[in-house]
Short mmCIF file of C-alpha atoms in Angstrom, two decimals:
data_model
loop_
_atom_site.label_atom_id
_atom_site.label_comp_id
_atom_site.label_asym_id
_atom_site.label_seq_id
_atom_site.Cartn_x
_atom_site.Cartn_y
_atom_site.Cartn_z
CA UNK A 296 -24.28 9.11 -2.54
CA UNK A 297 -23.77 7.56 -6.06
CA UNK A 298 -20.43 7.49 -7.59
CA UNK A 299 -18.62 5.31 -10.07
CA UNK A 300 -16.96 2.24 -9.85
CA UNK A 301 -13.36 3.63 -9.43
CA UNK A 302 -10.15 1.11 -8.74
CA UNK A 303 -9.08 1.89 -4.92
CA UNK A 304 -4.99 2.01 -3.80
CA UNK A 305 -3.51 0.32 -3.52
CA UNK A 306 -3.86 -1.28 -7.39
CA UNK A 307 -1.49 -4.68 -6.59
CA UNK A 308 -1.77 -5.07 -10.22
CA UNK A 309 -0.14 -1.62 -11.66
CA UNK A 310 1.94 -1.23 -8.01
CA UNK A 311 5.60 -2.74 -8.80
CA UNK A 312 5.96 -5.19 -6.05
CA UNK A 313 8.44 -3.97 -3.51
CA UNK A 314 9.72 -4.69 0.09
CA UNK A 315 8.06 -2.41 2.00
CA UNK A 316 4.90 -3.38 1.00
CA UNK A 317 5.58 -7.12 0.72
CA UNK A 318 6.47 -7.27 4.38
CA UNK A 319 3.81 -5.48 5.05
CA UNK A 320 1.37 -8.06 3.75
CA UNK A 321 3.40 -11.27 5.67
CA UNK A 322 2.99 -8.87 8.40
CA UNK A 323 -0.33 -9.20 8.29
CA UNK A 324 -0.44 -13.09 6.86
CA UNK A 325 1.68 -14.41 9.66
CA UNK A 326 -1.02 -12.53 11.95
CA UNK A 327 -3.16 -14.63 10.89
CA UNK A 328 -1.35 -17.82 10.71
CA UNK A 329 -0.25 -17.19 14.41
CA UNK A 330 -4.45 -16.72 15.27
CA UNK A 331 -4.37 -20.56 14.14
CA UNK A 332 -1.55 -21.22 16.25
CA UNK A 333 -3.37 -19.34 19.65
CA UNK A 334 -6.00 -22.10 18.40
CA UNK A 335 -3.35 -24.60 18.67
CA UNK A 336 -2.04 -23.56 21.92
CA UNK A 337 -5.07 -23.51 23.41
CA UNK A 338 -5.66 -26.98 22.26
CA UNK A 339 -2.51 -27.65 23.58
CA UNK A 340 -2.73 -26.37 27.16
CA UNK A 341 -6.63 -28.06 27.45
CA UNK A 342 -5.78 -31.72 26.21
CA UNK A 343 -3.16 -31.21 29.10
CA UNK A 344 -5.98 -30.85 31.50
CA UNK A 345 -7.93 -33.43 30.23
CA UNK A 346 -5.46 -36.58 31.12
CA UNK A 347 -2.07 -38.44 29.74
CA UNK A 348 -4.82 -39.78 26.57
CA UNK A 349 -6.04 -36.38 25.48
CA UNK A 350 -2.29 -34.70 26.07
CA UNK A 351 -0.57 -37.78 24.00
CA UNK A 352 -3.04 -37.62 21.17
CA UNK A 353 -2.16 -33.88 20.98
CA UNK A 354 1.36 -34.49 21.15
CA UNK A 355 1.06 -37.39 18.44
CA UNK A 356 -0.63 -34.97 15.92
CA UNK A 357 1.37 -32.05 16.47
CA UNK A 358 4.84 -34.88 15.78
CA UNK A 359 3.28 -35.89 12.29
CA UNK A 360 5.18 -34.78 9.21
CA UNK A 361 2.25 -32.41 8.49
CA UNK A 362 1.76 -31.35 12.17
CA UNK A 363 5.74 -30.50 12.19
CA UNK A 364 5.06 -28.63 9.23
CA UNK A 365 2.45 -26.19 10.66
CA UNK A 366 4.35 -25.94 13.65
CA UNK A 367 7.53 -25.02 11.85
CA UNK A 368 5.45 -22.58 9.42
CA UNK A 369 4.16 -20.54 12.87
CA UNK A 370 8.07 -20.76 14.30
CA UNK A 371 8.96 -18.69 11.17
CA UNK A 372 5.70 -16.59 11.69
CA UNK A 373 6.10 -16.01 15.23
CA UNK A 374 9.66 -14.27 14.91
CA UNK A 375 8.77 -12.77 12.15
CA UNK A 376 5.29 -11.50 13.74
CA UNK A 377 7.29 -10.55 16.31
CA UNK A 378 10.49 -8.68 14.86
CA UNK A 379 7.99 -6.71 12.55
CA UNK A 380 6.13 -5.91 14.98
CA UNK A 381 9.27 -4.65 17.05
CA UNK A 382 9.43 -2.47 13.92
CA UNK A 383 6.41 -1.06 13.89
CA UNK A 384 6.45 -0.15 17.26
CA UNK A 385 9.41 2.05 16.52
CA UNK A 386 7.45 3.93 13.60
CA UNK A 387 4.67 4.69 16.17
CA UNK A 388 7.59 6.58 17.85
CA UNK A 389 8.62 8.52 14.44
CA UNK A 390 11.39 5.89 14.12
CA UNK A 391 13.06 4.68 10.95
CA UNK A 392 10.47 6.23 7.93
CA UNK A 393 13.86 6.93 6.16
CA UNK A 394 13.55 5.17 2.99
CA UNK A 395 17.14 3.49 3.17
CA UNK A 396 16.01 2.57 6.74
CA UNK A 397 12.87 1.35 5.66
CA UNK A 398 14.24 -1.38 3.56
CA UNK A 399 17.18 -2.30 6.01
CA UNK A 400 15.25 -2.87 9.41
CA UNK A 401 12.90 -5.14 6.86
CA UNK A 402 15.96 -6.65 5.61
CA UNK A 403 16.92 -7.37 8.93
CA UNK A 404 14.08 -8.76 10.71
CA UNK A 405 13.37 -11.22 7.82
CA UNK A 406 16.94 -12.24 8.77
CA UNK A 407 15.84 -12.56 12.31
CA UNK A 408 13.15 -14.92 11.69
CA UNK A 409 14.92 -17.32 9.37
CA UNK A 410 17.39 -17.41 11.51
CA UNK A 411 15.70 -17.71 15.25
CA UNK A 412 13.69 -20.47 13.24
CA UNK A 413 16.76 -22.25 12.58
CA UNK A 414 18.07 -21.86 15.85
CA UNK A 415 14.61 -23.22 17.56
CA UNK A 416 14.17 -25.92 15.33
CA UNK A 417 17.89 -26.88 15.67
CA UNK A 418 18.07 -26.49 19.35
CA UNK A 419 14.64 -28.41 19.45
CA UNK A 420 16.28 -31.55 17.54
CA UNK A 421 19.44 -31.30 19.89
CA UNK A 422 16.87 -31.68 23.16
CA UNK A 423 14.93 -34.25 21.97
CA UNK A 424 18.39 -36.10 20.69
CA UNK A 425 18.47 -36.36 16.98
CA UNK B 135 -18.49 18.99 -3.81
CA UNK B 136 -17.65 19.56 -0.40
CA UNK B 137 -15.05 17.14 1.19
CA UNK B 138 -14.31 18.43 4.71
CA UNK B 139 -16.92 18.40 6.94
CA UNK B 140 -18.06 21.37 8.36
CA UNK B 141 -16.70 22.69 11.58
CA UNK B 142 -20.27 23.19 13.34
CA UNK B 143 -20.69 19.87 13.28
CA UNK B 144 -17.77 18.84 14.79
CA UNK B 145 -17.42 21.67 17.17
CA UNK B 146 -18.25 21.17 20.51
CA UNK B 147 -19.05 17.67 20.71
CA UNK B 148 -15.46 16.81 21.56
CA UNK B 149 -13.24 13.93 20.73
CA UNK B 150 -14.80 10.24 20.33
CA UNK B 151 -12.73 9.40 23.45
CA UNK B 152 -12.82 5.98 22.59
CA UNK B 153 -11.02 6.27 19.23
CA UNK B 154 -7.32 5.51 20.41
CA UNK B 155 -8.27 2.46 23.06
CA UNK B 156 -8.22 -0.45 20.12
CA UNK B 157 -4.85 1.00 18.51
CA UNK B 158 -3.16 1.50 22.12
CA UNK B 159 -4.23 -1.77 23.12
CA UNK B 160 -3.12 -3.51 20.15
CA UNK B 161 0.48 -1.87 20.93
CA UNK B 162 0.39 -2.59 24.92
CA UNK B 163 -0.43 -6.77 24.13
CA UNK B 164 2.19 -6.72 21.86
CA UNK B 165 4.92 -5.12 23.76
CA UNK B 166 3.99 -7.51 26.71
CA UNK B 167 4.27 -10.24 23.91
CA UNK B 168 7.65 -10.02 22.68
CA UNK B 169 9.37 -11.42 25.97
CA UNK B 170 6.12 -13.63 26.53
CA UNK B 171 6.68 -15.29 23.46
CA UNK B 172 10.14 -15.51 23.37
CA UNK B 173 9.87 -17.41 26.89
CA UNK B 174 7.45 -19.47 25.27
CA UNK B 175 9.61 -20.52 22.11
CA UNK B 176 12.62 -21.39 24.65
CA UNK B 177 10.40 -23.21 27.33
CA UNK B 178 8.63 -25.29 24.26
CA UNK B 179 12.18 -26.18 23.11
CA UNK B 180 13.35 -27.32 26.80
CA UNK B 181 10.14 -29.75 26.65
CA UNK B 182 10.40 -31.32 23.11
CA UNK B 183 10.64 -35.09 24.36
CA UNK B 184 9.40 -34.62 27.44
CA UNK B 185 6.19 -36.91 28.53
CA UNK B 186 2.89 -35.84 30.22
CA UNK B 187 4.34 -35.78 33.80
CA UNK B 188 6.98 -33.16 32.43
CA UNK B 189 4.53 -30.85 31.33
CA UNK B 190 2.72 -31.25 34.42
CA UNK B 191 5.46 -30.70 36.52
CA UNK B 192 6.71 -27.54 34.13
CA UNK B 193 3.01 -26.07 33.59
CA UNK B 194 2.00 -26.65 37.42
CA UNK B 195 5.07 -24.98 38.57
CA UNK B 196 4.21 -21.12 39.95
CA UNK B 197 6.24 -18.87 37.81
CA UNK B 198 5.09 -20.54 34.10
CA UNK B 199 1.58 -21.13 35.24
CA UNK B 200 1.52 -17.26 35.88
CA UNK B 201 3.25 -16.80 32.55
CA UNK B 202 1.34 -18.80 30.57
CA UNK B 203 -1.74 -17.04 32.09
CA UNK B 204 -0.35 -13.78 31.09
CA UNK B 205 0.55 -15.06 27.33
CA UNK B 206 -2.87 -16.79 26.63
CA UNK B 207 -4.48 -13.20 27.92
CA UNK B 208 -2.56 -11.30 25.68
CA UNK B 209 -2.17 -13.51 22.76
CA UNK B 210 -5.79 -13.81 22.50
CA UNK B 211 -6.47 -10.07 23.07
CA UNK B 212 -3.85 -8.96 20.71
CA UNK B 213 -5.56 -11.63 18.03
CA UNK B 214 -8.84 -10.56 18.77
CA UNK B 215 -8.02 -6.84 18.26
CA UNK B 216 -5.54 -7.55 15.32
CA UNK B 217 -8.10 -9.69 13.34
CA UNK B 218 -10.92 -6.84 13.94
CA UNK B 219 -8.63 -4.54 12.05
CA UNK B 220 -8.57 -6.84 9.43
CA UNK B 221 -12.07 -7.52 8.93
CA UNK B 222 -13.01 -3.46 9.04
CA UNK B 223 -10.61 -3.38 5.88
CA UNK B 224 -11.96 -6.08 3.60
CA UNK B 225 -15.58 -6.38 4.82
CA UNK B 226 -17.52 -3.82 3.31
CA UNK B 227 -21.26 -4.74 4.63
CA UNK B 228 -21.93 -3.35 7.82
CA UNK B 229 -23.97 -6.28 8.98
CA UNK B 230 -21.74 -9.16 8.18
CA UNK B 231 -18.76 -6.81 9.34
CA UNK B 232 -20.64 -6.68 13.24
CA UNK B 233 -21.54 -9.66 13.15
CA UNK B 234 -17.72 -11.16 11.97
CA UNK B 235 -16.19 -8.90 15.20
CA UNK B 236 -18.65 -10.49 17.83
CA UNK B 237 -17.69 -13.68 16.69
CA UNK B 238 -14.33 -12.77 16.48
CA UNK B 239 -14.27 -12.08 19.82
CA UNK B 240 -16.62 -14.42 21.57
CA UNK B 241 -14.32 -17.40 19.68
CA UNK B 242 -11.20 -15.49 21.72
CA UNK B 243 -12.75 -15.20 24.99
CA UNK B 244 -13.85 -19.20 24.31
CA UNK B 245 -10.28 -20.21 23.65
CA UNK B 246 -9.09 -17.85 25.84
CA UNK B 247 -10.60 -19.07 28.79
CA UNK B 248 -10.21 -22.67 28.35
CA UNK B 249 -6.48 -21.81 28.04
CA UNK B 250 -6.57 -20.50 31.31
CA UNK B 251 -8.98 -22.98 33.12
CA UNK B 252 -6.70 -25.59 32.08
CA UNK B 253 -3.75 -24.42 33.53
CA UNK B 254 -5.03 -23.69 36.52
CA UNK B 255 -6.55 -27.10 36.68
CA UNK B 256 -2.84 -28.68 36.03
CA UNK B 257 -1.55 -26.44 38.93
CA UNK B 258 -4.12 -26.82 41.51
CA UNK B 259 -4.04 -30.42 40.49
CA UNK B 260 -6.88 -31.01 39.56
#
């Protein structure tokens, strides 16, 4: 079957950029960032197995500037992974398609992530003392 | 042209039966990942400071071995399944599309079980 070259939907260039869809990509771009952190973890949990050495050098990257970075950037992606996901889950049920509704509950969980990632990385500097 | 396909071929063959496993799947990993995670997050916090012998001792203890069991399992399910979704959308050549899912999830079952070897190693004490 031969057909032209036609421009698929959605266009990002013509679409006006909106919530909806803008969470919808993180949705997916967080997925993806939190694949890299199931990489992380499961370095994580095998250096463990492998002896104090292995575990420390794990720990020792993961404290750099950099390695706090990543870590922080997949704290934010987690909860917001997670409270999007929370979301979707309720439109599988018929939940929440009401446009005002729509654009609240996104609203919302974005407000859930920053501020579960504040509370982590807050409560995480209280533990360790300062 | 004709866009819907014609009902002789569809009748009587029945439904692909497999068709709804991936996306139910994908939903069942995720709803056993929100508390999973959220443990996670709050455990990780309780550690930050901690040295090897904490971890041991928090890792090799009954209840978080099982639950970190159960979150490795899902997590790399639900990543496996999520990142096949994404690869059907944006990669258009069937060839390079199989061969991106079997590595997709060969890499997850990899990681996967390491994860879990290695915590049963830490609580069998190995």
């Amino acid at each position: 079957m031969t057909s032209r070259e036609r421009p698929l939907s959605p266009h990002l260039q013509i679409y006006k950029w909106q919530i909806t869809m803008a969470l919808s990509i993180l949705h997916r771009m967080t997925g993806v960032a939190l694949v890299v952190g199931a990489l992380l973890l499961s370095y994580w949990l095998t250096s463990a197995a492998y002896g104090p050495e292995a575990f420390n050098l794990a720990h020792g990257l993961f404290g750099t500037i950099l390695g706090r970075l990543v870590l922080l950037g997949l704290t934010f992606s987690l909860f917001y992974h997670l409270g999007n996901g929370v979301r979707h889950l309720f439109w599988d049920v018929g939940m929440g398609f009401e446009m005002p509704n729509l654009r609240a509950s996104g609203i919302a969980v974005v407000v859930f992530a920053v501020v579960f990632t504040l509370l982590t990385w807050s409560a995480a500097y209280i533990v360790r003392g300062g | 042209m004709q866009y819907r396909s014609s009902l002789s071929k569809a009748r009587g063959l029945g439904s692909a039966k497999e068709g709804i496993e991936h996306w139910w799947v994908l939903r069942l990993t995720a709803l056993a990942l929100v508390p999973l995670s959220l443990w996670f997050a709050f455990s990780v916090v309780t550690l930050v400071g901690g040295d090897y012998e904490t971890y041991r001792a928090w890792a090799g203890e009954h209840g978080n071995a099982m639950l970190l069991v159960l979150l490795v399992i899902c997590l790399f399910h639900h990543a496996q399944l999520g990142v096949q979704v994404i690869i059907e959308d944006y990669v258009h050549h069937e060839g390079i599309k199989v061969a991106s899912i079997i590595a997709t999830k060969f890499t997850a079952v990899f990681f996967g079980a390491s994860s879990v070897a290695a915590v049963l190693r830490i609580t069998f004490g190995g």
